[in-house]
Short mmCIF file of C-alpha atoms in Angstrom, two decimals:
data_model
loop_
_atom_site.label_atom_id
_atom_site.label_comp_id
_atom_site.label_asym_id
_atom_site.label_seq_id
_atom_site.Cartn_x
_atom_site.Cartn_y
_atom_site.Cartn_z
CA UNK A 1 -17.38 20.39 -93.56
CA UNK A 2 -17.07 17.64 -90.40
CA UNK A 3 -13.28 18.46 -90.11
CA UNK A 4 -13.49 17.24 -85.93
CA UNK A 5 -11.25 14.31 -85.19
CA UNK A 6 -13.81 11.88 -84.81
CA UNK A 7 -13.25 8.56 -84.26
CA UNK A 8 -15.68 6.00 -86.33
CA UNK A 9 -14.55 3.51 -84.09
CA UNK A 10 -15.95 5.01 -80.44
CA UNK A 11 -17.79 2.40 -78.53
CA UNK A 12 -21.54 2.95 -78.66
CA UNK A 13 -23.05 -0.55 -77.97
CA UNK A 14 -26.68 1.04 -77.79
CA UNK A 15 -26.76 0.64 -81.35
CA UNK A 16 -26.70 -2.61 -81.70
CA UNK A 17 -30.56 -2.96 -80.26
CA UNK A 18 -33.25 -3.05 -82.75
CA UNK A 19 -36.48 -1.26 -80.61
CA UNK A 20 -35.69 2.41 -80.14
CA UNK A 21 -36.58 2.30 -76.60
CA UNK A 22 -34.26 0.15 -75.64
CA UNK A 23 -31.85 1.67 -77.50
CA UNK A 24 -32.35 4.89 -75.60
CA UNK A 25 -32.34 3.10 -71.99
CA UNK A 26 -28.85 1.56 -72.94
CA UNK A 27 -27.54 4.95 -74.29
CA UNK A 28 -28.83 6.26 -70.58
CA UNK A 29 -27.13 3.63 -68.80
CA UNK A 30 -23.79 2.89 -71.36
CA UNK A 31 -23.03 6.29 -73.03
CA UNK A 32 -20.02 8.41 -70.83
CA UNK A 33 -20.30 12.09 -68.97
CA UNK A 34 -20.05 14.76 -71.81
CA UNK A 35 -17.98 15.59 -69.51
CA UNK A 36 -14.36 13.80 -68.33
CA UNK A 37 -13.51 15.83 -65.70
CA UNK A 38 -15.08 19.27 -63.57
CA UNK A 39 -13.58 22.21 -65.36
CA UNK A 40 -10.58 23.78 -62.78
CA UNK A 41 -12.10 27.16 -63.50
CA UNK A 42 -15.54 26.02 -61.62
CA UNK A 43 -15.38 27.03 -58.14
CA UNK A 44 -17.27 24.73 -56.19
CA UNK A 45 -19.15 25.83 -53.37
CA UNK A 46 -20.90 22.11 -52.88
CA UNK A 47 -18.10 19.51 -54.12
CA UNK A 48 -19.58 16.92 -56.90
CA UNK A 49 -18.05 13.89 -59.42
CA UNK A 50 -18.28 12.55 -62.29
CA UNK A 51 -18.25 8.46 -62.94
CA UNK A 52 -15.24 7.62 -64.73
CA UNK A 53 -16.17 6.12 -68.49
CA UNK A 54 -15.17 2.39 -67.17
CA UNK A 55 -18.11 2.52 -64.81
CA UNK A 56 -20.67 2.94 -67.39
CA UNK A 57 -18.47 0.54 -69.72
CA UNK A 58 -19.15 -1.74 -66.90
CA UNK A 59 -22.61 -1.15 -66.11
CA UNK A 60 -23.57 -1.97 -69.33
CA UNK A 61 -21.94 -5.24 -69.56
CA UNK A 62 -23.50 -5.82 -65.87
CA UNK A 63 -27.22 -4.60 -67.82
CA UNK A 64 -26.71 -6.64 -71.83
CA UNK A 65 -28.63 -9.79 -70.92
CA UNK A 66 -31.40 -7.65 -69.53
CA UNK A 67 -31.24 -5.24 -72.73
CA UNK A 68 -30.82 -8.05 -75.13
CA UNK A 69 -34.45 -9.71 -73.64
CA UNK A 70 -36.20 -6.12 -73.88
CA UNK A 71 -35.25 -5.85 -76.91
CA UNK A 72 -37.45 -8.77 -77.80
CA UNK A 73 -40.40 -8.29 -75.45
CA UNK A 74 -40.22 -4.63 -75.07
CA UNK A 75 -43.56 -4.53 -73.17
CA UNK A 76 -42.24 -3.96 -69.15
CA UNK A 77 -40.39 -0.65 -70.58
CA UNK A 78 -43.49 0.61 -72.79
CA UNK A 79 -45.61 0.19 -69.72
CA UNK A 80 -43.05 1.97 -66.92
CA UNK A 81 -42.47 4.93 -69.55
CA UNK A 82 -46.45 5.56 -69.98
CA UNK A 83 -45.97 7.11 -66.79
CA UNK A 84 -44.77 10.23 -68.09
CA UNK A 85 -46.92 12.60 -69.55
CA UNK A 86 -44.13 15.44 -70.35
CA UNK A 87 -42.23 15.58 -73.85
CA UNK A 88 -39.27 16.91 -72.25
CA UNK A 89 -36.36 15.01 -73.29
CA UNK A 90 -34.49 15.47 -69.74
CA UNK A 91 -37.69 13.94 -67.85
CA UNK A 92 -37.07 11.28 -70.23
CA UNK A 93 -34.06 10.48 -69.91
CA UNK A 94 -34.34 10.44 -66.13
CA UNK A 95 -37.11 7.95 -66.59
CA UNK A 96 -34.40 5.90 -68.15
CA UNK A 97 -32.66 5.38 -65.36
CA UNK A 98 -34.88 5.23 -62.81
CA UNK A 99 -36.14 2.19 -64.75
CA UNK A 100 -32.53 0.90 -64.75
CA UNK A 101 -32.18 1.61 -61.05
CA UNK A 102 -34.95 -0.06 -59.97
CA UNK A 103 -33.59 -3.12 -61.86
CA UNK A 104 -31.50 -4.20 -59.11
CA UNK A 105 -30.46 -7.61 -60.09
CA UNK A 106 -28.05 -5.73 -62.70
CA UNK A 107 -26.02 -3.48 -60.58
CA UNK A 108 -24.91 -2.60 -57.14
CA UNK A 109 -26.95 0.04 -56.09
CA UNK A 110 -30.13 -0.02 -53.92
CA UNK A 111 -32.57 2.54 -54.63
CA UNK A 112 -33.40 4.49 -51.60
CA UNK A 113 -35.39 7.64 -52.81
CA UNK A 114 -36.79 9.18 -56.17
CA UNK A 115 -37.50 12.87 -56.04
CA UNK A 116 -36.98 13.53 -52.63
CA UNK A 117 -38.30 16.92 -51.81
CA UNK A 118 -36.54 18.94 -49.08
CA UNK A 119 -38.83 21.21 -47.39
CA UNK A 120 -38.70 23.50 -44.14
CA UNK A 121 -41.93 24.55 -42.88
CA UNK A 122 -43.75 25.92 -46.21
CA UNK A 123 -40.68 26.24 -48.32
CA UNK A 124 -39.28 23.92 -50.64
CA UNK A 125 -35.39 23.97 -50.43
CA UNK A 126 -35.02 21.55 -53.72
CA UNK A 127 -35.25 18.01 -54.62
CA UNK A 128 -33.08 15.16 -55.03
CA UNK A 129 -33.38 13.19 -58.26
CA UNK A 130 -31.72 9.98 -56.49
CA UNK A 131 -31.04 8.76 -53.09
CA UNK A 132 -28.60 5.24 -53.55
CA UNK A 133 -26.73 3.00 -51.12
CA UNK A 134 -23.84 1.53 -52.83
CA UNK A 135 -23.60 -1.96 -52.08
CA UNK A 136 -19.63 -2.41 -52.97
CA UNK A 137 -18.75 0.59 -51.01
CA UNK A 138 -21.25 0.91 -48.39
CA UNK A 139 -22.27 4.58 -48.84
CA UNK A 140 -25.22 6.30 -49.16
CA UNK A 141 -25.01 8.41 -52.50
CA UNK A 142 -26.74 11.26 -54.24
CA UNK A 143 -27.11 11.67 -58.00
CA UNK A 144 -28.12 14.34 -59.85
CA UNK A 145 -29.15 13.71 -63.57
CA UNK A 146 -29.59 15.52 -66.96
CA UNK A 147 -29.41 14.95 -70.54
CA UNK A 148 -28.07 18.57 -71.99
CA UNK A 149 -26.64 19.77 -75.48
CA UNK A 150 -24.47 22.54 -75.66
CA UNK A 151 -23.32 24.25 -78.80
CA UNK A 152 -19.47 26.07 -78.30
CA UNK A 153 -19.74 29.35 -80.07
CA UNK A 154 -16.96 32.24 -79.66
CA UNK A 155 -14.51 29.39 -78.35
CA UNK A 156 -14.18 26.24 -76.11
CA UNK A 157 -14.06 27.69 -72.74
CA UNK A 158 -16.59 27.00 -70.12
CA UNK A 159 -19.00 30.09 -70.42
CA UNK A 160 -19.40 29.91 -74.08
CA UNK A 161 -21.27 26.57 -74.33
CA UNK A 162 -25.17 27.46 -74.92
CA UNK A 163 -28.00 25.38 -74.86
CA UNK A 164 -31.15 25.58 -77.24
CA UNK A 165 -32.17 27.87 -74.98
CA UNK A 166 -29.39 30.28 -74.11
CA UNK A 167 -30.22 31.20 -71.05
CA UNK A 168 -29.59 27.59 -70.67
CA UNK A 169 -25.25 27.54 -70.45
CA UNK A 170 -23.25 24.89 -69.70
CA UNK A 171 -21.36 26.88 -66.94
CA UNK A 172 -24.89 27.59 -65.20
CA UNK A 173 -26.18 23.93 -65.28
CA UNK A 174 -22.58 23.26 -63.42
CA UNK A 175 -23.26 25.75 -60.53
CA UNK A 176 -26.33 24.79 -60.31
CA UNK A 177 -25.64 21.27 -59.41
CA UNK A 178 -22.47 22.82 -57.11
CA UNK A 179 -24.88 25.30 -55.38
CA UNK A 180 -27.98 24.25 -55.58
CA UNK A 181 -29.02 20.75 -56.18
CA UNK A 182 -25.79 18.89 -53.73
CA UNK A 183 -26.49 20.85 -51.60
CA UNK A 184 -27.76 18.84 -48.89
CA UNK A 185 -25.99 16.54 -46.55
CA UNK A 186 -28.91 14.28 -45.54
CA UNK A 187 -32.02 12.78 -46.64
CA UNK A 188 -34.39 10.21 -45.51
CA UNK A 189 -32.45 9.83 -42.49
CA UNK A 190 -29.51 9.18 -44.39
CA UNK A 191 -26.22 10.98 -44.40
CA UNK A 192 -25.19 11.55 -47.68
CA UNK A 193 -21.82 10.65 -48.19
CA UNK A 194 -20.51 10.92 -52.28
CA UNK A 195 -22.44 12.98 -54.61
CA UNK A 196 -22.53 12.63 -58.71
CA UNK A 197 -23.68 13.88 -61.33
CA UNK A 198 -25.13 11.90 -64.63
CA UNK A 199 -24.58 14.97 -67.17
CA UNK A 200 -25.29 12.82 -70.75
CA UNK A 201 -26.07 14.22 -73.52
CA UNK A 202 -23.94 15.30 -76.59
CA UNK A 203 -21.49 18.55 -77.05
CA UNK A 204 -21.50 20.45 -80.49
CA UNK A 205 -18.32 22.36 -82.33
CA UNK A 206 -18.75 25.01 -84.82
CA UNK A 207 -18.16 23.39 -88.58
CA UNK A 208 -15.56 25.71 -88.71
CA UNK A 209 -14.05 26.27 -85.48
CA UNK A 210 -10.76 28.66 -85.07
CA UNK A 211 -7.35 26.96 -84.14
CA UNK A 212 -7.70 26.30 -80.84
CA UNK A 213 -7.61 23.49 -78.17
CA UNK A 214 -10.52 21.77 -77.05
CA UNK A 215 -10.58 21.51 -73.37
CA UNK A 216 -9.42 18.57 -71.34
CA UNK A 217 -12.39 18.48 -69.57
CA UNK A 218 -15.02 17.56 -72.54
CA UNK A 219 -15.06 13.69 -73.13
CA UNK A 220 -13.76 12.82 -76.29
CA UNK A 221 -14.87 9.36 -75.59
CA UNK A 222 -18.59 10.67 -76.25
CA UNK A 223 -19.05 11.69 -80.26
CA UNK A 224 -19.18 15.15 -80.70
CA UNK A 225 -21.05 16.63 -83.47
CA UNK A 226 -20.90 19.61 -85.33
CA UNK A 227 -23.56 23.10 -85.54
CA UNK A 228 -23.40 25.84 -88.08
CA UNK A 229 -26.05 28.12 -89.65
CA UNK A 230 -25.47 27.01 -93.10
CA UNK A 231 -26.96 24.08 -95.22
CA UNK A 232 -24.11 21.21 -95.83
CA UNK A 233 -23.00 20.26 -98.99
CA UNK A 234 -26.13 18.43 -101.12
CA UNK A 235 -24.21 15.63 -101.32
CA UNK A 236 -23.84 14.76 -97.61
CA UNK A 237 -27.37 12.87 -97.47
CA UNK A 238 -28.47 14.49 -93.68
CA UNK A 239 -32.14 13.54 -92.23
CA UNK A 240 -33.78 14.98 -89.73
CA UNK A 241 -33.57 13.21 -86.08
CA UNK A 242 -37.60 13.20 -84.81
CA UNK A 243 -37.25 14.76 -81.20
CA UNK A 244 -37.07 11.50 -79.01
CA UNK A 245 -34.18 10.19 -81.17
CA UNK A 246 -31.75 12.97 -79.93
CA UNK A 247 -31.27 10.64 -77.21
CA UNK A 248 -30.47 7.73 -79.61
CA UNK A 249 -31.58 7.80 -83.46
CA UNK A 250 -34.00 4.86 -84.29
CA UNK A 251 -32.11 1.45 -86.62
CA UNK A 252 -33.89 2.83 -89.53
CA UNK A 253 -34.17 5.73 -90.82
CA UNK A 254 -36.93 7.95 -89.53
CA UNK A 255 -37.45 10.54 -92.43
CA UNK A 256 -36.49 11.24 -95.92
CA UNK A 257 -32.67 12.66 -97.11
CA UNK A 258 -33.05 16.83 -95.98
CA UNK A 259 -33.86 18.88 -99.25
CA UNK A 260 -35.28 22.03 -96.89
CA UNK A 261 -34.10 22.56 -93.46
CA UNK A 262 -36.06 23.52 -90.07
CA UNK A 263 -34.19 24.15 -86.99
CA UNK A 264 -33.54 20.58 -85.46
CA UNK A 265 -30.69 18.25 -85.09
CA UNK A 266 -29.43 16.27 -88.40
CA UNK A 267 -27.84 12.42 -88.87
CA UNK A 268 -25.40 11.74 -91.52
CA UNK A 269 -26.98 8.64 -93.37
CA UNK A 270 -24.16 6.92 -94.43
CA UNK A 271 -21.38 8.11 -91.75
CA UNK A 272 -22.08 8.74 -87.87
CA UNK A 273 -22.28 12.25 -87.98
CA UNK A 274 -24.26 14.68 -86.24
CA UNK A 275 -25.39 18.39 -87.56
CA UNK A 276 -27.37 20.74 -85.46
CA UNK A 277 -28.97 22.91 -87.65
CA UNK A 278 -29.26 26.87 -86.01
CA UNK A 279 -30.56 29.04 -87.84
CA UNK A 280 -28.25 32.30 -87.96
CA UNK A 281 -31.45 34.79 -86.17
CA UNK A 282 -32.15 32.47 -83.21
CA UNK A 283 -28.23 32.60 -82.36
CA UNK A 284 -29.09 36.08 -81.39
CA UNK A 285 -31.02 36.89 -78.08
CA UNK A 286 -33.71 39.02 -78.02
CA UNK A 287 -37.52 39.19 -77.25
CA UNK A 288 -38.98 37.58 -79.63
CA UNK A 289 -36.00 34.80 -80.33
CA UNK A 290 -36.06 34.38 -76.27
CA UNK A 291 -39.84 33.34 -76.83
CA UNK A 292 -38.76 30.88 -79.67
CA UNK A 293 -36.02 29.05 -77.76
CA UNK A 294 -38.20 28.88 -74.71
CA UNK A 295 -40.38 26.67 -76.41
CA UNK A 296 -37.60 24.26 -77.89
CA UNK A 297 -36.33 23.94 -74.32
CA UNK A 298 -35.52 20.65 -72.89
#
């Protein structure tokens, strides 16, 4: 079924923390771009980047003695996340590294600005997620962040990546940050001067994908998983991830071995394998389904 080339041996240190919090804040700060690289067939109208993989190799190692003591006295996290009220796993994430940001003995960046609303007169023209003065370079950066999974369906190319909900698309979440959200040139009385995005997250194949390339631009370096309509073999011992372990599953398992599957995303118990479970109907788009996949939004 999992015929991907997946390498058991990728780096992902988050798992070696015991409380599932902190396991998610060190997949928000450690784990790589699903992306390696802006696909060339983007057209930018508002240039962006992406942080190469060593800088969040490196910001981890800057961040382990911190992570290591949360993950005995997890109490300063529990309290700074009971701030958010929303479910939403993207909110969440973003919490994540706020939290990280404001951390500052662990990094190079001073935080500026959080949210930074951009208005003229009575409209609002957007909002900046971050506002950051790099203290190695000496430049005043912007970052946009979002924790997205995208399921390839007719083939690898960049309009046919859907979210769970598909009017959600990997190709739309791109020109939005490129038209959109970067683009600003100042804020706070700063001038902006490099602009990034954090796009996290995981990337899913078909379980049987046709022969075909997959793209230089997706980051092999971040596990991929798999998505099908179909129940895997009885055999493979899946369980169902509860919603806030999409971001990172918990040490332990969190429910029993799958006998009857629900839409959701799946965990391989004895191998580190991930199945998103779509049920064939809610691949199609209409009305009702729309409705459906509105709710399951992120």
């Amino acid at each position: 079924m999992f015929a991907l080339n997946q390498a058991s041996d990728l780096d992902e240190p988050w798992l070696q923390f015991k409380n599932l919090l902190v396991r998610q804040l060190a997949f928000c700060v450690a784990s790589p771009n699903i992306l390696a690289a802006i696909p060339p067939e983007l057209v930018l109208k508002h240039s962006f980047q992406l942080h190469a993989n060593k800088t969040w190799a490196r910001h981890f190692q800057n961040y382990r003695s911190r992570l290591l003591y949360l993950d005995q006295h997890p109490q300063e996290l529990e309290m700074f996340l009971q701030q958010l009220k929303s479910t939403r796993l993207g909110l969440r994430f973003e919490m994540f590294i706020w939290f990280w940001l404001l951390d500052q003995n662990y990094h190079s960046y001073q935080l500026l600005g959080h949210s930074i609303q951009k208005i003229a007169g009575s409209i609002t023209l957007g909002e900046l997620d971050f506002l950051l003065l790099n203290t190695e370079s000496n430049k005043i950066e912007h970052w946009e962040v979002a924790l997205k999974y995208y399921l390839a369906e007719r083939d690898f190319s960049l309009a046919c990546w859907y979210g769970l909900n598909r009017s959600d698309t990997l190709v739309r979440k791109l020109n939005h940050f490129s038209q959109k959200q970067f683009q600003f040139e100042d804020a706070l009385g700063q001038q902006i001067e490099r602009r990034f995005a954090v796009l996290k997250g995981q990337l899913y194949l078909p379980v049987c994908p046709r022969q075909q390339v997959i793209p230089t631009w997706v980051n092999l370096k971040r596990r991929l998983g798999s998505w099908g309509s179909h129940l895997p073999h009885q055999n493979a011992h899946f369980y169902r991830l509860q919603r806030q372990e999409w971001i990172c599953p918990a040490s332990h398992l969190s429910s029993e071995t799958a006998h009857w599957w629900i839409n959701g995303l799946y965990r391989q118990k004895d191998k580190p394998n991930f199945y998103m479970f779509r049920p064939a109907p809610l691949l199609f788009q209409n009305s009702n389904h729309q409705l459906y996949e509105k709710s399951l939004s992120l």
